[in-house]
PDB file of C-alpha atoms in Angstrom:
ATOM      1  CA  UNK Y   1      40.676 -20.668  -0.515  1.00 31.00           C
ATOM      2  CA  UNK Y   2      42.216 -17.242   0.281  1.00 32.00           C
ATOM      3  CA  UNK Y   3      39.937 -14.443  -0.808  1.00 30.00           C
ATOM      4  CA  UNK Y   4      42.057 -11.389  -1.693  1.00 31.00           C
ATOM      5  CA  UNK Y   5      40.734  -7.780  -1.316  1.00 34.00           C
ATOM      6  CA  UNK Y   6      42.147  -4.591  -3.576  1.00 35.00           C
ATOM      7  CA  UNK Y   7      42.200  -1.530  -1.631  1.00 38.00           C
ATOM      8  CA  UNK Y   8      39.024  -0.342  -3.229  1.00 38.00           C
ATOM      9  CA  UNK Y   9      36.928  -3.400  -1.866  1.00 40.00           C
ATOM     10  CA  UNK Y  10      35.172  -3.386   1.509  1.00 44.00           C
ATOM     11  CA  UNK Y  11      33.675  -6.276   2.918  1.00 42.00           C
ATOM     12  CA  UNK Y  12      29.454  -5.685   3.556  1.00 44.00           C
ATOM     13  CA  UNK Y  13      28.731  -5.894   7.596  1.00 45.00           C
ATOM     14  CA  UNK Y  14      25.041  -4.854   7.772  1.00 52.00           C
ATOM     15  CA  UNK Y  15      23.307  -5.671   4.036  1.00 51.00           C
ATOM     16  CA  UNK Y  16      19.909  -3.806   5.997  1.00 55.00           C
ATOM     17  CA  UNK Y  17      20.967  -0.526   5.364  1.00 56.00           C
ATOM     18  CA  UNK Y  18      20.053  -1.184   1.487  1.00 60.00           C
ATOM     19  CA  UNK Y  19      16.970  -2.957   1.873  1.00 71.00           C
ATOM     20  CA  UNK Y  20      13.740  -0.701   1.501  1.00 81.00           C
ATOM     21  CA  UNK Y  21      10.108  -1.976   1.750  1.00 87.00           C
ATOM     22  CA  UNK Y  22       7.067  -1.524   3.262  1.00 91.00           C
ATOM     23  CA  UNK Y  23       4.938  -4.546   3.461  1.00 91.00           C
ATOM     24  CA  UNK Y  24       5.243  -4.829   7.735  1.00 91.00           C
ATOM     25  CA  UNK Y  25       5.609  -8.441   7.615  1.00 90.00           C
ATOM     26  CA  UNK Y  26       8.363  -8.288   5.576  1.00 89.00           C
ATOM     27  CA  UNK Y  27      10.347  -6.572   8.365  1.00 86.00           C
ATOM     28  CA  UNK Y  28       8.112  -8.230  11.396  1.00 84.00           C
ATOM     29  CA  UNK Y  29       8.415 -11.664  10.454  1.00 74.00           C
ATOM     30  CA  UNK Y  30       8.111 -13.447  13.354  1.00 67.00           C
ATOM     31  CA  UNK Y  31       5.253 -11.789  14.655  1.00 68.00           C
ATOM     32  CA  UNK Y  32       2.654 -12.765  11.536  1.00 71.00           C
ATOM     33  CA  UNK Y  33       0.270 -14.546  11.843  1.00 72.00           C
ATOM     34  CA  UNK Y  34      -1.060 -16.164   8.886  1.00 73.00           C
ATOM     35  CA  UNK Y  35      -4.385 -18.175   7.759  1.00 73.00           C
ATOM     36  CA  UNK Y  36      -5.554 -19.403   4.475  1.00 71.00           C
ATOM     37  CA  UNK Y  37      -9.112 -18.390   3.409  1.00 65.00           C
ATOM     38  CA  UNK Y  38     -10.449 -19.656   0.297  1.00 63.00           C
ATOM     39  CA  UNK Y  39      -7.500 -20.208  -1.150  1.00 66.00           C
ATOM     40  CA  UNK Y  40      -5.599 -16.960  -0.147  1.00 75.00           C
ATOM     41  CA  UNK Y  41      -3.337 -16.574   2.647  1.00 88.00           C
ATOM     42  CA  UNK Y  42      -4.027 -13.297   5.112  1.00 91.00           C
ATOM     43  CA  UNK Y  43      -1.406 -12.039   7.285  1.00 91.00           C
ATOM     44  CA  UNK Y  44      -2.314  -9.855  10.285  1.00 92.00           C
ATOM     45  CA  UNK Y  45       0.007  -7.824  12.441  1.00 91.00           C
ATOM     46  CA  UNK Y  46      -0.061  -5.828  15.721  1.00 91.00           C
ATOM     47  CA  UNK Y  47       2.751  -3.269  15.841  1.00 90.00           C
ATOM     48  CA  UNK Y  48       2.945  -1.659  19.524  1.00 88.00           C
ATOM     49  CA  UNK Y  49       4.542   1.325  19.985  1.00 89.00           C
ATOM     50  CA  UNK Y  50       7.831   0.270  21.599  1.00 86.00           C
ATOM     51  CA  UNK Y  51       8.216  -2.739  18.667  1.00 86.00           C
ATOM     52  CA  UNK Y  52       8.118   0.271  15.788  1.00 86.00           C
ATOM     53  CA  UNK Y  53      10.848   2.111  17.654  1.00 83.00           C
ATOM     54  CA  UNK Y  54      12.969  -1.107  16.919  1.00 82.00           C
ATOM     55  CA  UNK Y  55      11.678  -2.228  13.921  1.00 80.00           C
ATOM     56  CA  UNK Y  56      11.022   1.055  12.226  1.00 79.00           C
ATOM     57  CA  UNK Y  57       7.491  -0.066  11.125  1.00 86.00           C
ATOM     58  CA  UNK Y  58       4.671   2.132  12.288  1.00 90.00           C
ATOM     59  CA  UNK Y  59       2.618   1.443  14.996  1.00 91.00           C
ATOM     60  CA  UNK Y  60      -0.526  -0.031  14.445  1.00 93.00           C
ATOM     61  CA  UNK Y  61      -2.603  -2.969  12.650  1.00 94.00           C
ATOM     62  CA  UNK Y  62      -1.508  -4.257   9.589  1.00 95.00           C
ATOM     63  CA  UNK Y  63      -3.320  -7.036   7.064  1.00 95.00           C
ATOM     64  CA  UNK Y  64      -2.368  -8.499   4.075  1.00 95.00           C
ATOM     65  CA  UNK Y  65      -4.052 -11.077   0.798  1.00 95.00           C
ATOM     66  CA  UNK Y  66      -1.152 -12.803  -0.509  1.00 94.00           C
ATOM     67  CA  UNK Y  67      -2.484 -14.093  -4.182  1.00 93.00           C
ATOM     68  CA  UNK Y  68      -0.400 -13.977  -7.260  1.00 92.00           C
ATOM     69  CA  UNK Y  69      -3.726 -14.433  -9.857  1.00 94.00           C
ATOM     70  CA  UNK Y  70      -3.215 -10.904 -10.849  1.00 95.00           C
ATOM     71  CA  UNK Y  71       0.746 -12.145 -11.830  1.00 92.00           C
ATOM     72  CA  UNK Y  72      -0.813 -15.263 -13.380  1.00 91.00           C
ATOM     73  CA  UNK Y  73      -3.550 -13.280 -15.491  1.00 92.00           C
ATOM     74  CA  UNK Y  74      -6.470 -15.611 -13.678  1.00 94.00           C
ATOM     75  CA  UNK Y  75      -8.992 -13.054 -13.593  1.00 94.00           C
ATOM     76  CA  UNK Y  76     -11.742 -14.987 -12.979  1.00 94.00           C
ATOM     77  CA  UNK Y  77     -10.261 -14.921  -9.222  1.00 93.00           C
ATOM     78  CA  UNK Y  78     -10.133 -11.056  -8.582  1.00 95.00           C
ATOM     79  CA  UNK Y  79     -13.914 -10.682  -7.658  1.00 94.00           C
ATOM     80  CA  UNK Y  80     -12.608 -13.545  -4.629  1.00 93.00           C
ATOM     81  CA  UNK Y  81      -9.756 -11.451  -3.881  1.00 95.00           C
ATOM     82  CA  UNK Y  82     -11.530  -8.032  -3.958  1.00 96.00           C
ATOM     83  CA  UNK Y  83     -13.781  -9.688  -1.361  1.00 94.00           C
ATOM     84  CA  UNK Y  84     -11.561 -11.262   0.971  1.00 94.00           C
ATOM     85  CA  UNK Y  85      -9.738  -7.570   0.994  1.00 96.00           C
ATOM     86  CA  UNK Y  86     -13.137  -5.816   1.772  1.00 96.00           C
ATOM     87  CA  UNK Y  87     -13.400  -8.250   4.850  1.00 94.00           C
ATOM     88  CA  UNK Y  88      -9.904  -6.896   5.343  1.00 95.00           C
ATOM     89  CA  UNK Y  89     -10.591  -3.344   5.221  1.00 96.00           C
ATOM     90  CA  UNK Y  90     -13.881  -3.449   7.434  1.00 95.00           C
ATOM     91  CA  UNK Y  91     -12.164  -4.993   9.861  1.00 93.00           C
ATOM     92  CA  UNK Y  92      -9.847  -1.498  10.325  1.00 94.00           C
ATOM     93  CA  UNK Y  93     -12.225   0.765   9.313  1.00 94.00           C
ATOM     94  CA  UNK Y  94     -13.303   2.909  12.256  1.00 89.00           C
ATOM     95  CA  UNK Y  95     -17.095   1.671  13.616  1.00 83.00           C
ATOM     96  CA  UNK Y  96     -19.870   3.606  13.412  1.00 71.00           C
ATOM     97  CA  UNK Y  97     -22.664   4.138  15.705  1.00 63.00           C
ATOM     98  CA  UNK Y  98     -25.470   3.972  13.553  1.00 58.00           C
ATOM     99  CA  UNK Y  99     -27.500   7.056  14.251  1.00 56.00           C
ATOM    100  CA  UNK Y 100     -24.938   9.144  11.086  1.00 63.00           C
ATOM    101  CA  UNK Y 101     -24.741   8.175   7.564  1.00 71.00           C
ATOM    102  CA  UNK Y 102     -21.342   6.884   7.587  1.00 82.00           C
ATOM    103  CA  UNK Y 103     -18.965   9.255   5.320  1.00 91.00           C
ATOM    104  CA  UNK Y 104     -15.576   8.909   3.755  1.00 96.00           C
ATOM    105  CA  UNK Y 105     -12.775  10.272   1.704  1.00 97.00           C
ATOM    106  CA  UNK Y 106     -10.477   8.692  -0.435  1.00 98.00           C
ATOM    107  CA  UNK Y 107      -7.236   9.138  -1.452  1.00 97.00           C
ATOM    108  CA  UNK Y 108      -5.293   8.355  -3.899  1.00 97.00           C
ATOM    109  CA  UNK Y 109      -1.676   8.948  -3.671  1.00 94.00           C
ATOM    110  CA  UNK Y 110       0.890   8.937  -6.545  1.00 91.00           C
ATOM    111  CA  UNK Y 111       1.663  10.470  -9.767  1.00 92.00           C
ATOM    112  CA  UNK Y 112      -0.680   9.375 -12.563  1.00 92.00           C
ATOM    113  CA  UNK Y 113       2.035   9.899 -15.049  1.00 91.00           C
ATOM    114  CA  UNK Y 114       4.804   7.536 -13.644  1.00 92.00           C
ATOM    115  CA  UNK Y 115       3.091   4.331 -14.356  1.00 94.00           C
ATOM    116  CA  UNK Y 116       4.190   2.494 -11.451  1.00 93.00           C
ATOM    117  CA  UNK Y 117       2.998   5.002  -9.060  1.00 93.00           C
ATOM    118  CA  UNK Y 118      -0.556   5.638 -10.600  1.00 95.00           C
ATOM    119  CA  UNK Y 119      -2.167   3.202  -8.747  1.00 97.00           C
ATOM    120  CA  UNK Y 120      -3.869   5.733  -5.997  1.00 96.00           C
ATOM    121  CA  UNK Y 121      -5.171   7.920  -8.715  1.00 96.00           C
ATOM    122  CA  UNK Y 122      -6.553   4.872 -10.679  1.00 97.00           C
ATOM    123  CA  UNK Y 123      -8.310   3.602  -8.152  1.00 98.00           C
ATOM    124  CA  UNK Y 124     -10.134   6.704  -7.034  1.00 97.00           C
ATOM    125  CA  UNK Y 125     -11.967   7.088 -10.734  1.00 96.00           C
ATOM    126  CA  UNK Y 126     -13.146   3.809  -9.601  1.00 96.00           C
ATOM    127  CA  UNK Y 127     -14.543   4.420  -6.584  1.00 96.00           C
ATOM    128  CA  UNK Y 128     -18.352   5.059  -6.182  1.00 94.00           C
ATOM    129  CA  UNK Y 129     -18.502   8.455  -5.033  1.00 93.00           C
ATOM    130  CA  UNK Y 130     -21.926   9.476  -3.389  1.00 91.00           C
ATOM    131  CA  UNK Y 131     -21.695  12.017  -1.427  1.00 88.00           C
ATOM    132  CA  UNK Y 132     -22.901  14.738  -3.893  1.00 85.00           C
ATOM    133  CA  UNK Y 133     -26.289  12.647  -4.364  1.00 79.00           C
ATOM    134  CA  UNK Y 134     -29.059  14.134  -1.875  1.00 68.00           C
ATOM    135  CA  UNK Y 135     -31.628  12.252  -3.102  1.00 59.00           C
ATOM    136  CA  UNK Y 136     -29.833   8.803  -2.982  1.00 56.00           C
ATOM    137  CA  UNK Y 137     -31.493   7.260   0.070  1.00 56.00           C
ATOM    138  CA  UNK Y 138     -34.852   7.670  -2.093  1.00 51.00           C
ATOM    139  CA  UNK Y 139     -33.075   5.027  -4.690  1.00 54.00           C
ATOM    140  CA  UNK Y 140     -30.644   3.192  -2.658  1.00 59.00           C
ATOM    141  CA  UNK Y 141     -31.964   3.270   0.914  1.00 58.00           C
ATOM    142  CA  UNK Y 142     -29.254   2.684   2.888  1.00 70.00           C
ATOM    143  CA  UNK Y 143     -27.310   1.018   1.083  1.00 76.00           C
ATOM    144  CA  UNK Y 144     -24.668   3.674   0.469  1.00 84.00           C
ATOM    145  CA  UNK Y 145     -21.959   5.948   2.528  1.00 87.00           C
ATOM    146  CA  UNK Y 146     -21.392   9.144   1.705  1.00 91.00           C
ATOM    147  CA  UNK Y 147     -18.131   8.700  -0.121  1.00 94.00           C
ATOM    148  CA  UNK Y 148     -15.933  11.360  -1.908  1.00 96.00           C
ATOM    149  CA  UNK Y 149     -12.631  11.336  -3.442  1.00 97.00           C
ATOM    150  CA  UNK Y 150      -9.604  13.582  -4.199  1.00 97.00           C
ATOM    151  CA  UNK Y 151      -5.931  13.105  -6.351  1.00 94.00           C
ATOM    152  CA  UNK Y 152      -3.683  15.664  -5.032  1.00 93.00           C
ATOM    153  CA  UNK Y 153      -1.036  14.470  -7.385  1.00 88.00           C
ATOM    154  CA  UNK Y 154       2.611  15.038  -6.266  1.00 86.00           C
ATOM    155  CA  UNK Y 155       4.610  18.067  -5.432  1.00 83.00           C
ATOM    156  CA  UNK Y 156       6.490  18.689  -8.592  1.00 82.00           C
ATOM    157  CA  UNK Y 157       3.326  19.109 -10.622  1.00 86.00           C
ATOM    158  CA  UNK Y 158       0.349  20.887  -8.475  1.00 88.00           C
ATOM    159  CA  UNK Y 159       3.498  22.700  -6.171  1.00 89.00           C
ATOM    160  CA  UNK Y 160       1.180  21.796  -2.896  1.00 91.00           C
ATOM    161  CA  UNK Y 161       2.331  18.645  -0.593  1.00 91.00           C
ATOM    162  CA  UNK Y 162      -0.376  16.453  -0.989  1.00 91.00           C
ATOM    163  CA  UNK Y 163      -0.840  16.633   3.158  1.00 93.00           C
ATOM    164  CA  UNK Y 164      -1.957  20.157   2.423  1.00 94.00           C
ATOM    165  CA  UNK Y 165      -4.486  18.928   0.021  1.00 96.00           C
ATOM    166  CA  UNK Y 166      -5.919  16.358   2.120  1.00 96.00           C
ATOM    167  CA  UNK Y 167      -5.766  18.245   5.283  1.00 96.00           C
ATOM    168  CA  UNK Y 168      -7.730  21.060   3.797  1.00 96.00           C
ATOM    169  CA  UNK Y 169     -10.411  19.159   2.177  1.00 96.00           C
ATOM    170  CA  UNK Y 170     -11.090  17.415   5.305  1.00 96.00           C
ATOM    171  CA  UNK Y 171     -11.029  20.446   7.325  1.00 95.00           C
ATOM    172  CA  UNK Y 172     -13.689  21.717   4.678  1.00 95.00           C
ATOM    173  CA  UNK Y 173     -16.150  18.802   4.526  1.00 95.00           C
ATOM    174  CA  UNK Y 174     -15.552  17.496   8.110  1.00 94.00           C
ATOM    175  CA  UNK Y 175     -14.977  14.036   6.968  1.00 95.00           C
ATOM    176  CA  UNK Y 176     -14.003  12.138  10.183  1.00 93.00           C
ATOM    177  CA  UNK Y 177     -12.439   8.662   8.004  1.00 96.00           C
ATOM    178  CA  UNK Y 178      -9.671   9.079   5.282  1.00 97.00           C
ATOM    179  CA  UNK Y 179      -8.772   6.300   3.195  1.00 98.00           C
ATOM    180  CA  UNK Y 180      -5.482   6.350   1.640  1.00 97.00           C
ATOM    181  CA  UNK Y 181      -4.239   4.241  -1.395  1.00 97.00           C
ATOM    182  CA  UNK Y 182      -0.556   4.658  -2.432  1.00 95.00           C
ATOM    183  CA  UNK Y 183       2.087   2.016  -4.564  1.00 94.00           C
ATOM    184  CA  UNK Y 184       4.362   0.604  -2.254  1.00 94.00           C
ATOM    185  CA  UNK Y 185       7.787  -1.103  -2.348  1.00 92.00           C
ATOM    186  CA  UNK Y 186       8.614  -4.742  -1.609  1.00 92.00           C
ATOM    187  CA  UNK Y 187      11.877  -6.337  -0.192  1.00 88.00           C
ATOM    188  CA  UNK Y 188      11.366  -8.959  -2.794  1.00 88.00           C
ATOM    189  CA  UNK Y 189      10.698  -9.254  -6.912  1.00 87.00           C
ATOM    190  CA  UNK Y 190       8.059 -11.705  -6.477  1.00 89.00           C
ATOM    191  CA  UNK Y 191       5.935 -10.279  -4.276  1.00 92.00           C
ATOM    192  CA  UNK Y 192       4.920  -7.495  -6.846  1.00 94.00           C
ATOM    193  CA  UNK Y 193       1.146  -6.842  -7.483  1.00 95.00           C
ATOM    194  CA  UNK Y 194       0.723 -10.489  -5.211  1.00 95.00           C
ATOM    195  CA  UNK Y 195       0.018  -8.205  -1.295  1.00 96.00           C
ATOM    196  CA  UNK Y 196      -2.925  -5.986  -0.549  1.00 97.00           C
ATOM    197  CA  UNK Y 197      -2.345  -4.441   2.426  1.00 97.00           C
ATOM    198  CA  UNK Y 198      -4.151  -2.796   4.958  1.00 97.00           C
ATOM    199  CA  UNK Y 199      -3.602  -0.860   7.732  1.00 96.00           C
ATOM    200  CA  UNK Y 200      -4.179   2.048  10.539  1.00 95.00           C
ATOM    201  CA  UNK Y 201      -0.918   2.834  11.220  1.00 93.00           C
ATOM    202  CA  UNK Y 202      -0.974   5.709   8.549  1.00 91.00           C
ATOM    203  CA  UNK Y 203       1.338   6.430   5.451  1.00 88.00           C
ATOM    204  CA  UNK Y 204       3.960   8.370   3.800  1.00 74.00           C
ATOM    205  CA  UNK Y 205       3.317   9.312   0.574  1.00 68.00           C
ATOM    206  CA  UNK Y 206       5.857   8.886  -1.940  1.00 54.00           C
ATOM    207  CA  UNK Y 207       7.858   6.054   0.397  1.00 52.00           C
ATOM    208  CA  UNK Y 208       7.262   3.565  -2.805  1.00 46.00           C
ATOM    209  CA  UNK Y 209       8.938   5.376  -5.239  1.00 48.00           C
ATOM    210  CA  UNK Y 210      11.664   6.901  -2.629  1.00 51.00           C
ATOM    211  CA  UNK Y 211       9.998  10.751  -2.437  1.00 53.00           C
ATOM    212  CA  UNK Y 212       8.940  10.570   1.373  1.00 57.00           C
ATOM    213  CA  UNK Y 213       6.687  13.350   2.275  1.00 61.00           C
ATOM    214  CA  UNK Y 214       4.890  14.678   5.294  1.00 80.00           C
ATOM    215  CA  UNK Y 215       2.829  11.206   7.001  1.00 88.00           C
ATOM    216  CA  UNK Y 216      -0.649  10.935   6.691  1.00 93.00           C
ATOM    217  CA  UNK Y 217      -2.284   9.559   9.998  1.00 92.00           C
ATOM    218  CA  UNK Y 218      -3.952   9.565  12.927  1.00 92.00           C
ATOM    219  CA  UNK Y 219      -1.197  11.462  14.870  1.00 91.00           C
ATOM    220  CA  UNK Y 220      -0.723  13.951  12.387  1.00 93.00           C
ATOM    221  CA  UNK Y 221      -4.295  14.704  10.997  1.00 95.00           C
ATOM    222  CA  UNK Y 222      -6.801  13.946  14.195  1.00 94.00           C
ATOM    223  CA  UNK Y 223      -8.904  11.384  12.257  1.00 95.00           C
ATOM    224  CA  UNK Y 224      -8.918   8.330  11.630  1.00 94.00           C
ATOM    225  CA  UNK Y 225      -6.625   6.609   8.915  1.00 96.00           C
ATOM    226  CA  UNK Y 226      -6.986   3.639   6.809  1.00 97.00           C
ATOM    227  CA  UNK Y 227      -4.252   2.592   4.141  1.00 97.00           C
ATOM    228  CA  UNK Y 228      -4.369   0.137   1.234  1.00 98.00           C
ATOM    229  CA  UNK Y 229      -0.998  -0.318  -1.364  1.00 96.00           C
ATOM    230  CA  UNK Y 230       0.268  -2.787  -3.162  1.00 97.00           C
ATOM    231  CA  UNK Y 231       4.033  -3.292  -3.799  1.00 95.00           C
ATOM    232  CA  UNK Y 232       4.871  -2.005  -7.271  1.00 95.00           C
ATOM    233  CA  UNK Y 233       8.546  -1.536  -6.897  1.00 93.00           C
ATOM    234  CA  UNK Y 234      11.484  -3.328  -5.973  1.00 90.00           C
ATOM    235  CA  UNK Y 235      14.444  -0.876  -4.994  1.00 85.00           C
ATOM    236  CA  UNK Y 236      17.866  -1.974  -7.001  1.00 81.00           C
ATOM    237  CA  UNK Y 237      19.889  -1.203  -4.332  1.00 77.00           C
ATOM    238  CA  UNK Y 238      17.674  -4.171  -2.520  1.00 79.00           C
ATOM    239  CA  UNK Y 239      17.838  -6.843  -5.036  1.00 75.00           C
ATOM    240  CA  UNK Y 240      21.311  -6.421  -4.619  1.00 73.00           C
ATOM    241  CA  UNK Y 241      21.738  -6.616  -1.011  1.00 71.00           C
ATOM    242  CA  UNK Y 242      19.268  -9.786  -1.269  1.00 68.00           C
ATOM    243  CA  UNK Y 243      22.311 -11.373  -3.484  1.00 68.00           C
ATOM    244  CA  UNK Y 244      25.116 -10.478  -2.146  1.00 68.00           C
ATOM    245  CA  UNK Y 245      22.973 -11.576   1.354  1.00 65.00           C
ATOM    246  CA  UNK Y 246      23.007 -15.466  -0.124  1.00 66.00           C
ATOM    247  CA  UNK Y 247      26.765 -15.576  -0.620  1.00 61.00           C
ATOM    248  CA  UNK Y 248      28.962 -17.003   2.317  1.00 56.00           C
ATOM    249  CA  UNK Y 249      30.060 -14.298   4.778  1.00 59.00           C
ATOM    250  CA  UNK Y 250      33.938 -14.671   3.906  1.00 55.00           C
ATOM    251  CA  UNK Y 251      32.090 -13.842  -0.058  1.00 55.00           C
ATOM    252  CA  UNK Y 252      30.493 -10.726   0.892  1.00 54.00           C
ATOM    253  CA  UNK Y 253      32.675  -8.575  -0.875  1.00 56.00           C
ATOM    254  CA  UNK Y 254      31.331  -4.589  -2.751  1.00 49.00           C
ATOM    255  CA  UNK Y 255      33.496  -3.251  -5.179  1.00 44.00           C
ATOM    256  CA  UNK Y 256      32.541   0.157  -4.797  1.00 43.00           C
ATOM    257  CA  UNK Y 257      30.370  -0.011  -8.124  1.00 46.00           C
ATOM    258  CA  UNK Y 258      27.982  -2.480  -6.452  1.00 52.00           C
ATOM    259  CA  UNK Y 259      26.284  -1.013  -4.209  1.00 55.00           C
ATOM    260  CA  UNK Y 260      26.446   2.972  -3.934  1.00 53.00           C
ATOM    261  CA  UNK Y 261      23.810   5.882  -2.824  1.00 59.00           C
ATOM    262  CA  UNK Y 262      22.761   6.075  -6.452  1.00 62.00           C
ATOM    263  CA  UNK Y 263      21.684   2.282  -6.944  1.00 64.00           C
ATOM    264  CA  UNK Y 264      19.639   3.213  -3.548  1.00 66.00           C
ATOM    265  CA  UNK Y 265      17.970   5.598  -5.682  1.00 71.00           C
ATOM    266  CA  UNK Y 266      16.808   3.268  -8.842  1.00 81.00           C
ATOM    267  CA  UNK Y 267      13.636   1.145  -8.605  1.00 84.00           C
ATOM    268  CA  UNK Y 268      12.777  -1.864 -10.828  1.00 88.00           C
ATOM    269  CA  UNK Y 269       9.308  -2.918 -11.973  1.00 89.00           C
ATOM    270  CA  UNK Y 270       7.866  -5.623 -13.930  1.00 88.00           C
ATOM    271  CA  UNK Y 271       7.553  -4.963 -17.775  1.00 89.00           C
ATOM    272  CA  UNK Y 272       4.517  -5.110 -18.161  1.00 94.00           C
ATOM    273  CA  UNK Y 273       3.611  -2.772 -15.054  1.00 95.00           C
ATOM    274  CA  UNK Y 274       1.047  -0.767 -17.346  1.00 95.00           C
ATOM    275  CA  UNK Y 275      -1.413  -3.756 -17.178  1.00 96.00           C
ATOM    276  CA  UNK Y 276      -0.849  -5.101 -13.523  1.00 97.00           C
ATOM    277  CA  UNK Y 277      -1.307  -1.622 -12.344  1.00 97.00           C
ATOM    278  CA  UNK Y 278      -4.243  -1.525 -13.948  1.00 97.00           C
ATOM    279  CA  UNK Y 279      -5.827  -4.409 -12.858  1.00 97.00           C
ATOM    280  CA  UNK Y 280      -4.659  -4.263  -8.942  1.00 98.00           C
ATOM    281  CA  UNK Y 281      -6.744  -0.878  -9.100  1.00 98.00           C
ATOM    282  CA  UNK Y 282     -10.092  -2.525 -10.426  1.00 97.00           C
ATOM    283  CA  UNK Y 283      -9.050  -5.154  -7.641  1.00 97.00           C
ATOM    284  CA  UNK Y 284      -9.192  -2.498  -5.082  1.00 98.00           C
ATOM    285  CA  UNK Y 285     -11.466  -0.204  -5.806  1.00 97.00           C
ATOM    286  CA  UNK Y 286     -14.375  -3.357  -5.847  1.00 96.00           C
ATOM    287  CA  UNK Y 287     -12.645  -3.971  -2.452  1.00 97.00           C
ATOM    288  CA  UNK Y 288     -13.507  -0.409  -1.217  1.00 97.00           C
ATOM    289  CA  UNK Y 289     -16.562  -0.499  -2.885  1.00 96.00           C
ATOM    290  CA  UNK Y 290     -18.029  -3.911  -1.353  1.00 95.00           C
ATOM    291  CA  UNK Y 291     -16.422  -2.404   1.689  1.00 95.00           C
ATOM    292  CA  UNK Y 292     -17.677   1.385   2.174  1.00 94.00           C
ATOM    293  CA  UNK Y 293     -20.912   0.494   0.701  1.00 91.00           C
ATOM    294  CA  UNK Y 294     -22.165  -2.747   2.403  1.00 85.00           C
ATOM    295  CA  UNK Y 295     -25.603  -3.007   0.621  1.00 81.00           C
ATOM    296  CA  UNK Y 296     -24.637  -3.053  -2.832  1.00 84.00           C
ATOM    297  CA  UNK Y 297     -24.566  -6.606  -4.790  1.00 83.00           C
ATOM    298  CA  UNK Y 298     -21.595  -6.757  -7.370  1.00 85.00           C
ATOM    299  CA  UNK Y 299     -24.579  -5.990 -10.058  1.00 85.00           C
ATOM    300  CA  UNK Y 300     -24.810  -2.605  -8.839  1.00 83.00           C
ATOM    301  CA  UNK Y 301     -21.213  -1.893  -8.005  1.00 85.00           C
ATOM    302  CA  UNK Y 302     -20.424  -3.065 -11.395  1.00 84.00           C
ATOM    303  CA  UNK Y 303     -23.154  -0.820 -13.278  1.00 82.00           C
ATOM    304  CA  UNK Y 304     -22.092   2.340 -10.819  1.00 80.00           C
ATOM    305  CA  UNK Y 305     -18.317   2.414 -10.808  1.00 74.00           C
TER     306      UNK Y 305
END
């Protein structure tokens, strides 16, 4: 069959240039390498420095829990996932040579207001924060870090870049780890609220919701840099190209309408992103919680965040 283009048609050589996400083995795929704990599968990545100049993924470690309970409402499964992601995040978190109280900040990224981007600052009013609490070794022994929290919010509302924010309260308290937990975007509908990544390679906030800002990491802040997101988003403009990606090549065929620097600039979420947001942030948070503070049982995480 003859396939006939109108002038205004032009034939799609490189579908990439539309596809946005950041879940690193979604663009690394051969290099994953996956294992299946308790019913979970984990994906962990090492990203040199020469692969992210070719791949465009940052260099560094990056793990991910695959589960889709939170899709399928099975909550009696999230205090299994919130654990196997605390093994996750301890295994990037920077080590500690006993003789300090080990002390933290998180933060969470995002804009409380835009739903799908409020999971950062819904997981830090989760977050046990001790670091305020001089007498707590008197209660807890040692049990607890010293953990504090800040939601810098987003430009167009506070009118500071949340690096500015971060970087000053830092510089302030001399907090040594920062813990970072932004909405991300997936190359793929159905992987939505199902990946918990984690990662030292640093972040950009706003790269979910296509408002990249100044990165947060090691390079650019002198500390050490831990990242956790969860793919909220799914860019238009990338659902598309995944479509027009499954026709044959002599098929692959834009009218101009189909794909365009505007669609690159929509995002699509599930409808009922209110609740999964929601419930990815308790998910979280009892990761960081099991994580940063080793010696509490789920009892007294439970009664304290």
């Amino acid at each position: 069959m003859q396939v006939l283009l109108s002038p205004k048609c032009k034939i799609i050589k490189n579908m990439k240039d539309y596809k946005r996400t950041d879940i690193a083995f979604e663009k690394i795929k051969e290099k994953v390498i996956r294992a299946f704990k308790r019913g979970a599968e984990i994906s962990d990545i090492s990203v040199s420095e020469k692969e992210a100049e070719k791949s465009g993924v940052s260099a560094g470690r990056y793990i991910s829990v695959s589960d889709d309970s939170v899709l399928n409402g099975e909550k009696s499964k999230y205090i299994g996932i919130a654990e196997r992601l605390s093994e996750c995040i301890r295994e990037v978190l920077p080590k500690m040579d006993g003789r300090s109280q080990a002390e933290y900040l998180v933060a969470g990224l995002g804009n409380p207001k835009l739903t799908a981007d409020s999971l950062g600052s819904l997981v830090v009013e989760r977050v046990i924060v001790t670091r305020h609490l001089e007498n707590s070794k008197k209660v807890f022994g040692n049990k607890l870090s010293r953990v504090a929290t800040v939601s810098p919010g987003v430009l167009g509302v506070t009118g500071i870049e949340s690096f500015d924010i971060i970087k000053g309260t830092l510089e302030r308290t001399g907090i040594k780890c920062l813990i970072v937990v932004d909405s991300l975007a997936a190359a793929e509908f159905g992987r939505l609220a199902t990946v918990f990544q984690v990662s030292n390679a640093g972040l950009t906030p706003g790269s979910g919701v296509g408002n990249k800002r100044f990165e947060l990491s090691q390079k650019t802040l002198g500390i050490e840099v831990v990242t956790i997101g969860v793919p909220l988003v799914v860019y238009a403009s990338t659902i598309t190209a995944g479509l027009i990606d499954r026709l044959e090549p002599k098929c692959r065929v834009q009218l101009h309408e189909a794909v365009t620097d505007k669609l690159l600039n929509h995002i699509v979420t599930p409808k009922d992103i209110d609740l999964i947001v929601s419930e990815c942030a308790d998910i979280v948070a009892m990761a960081l919680n099991m994580a940063l503070h080793k010696g509490l049982s789920l009892e007294e995480i439970a009664t304290l965040s």
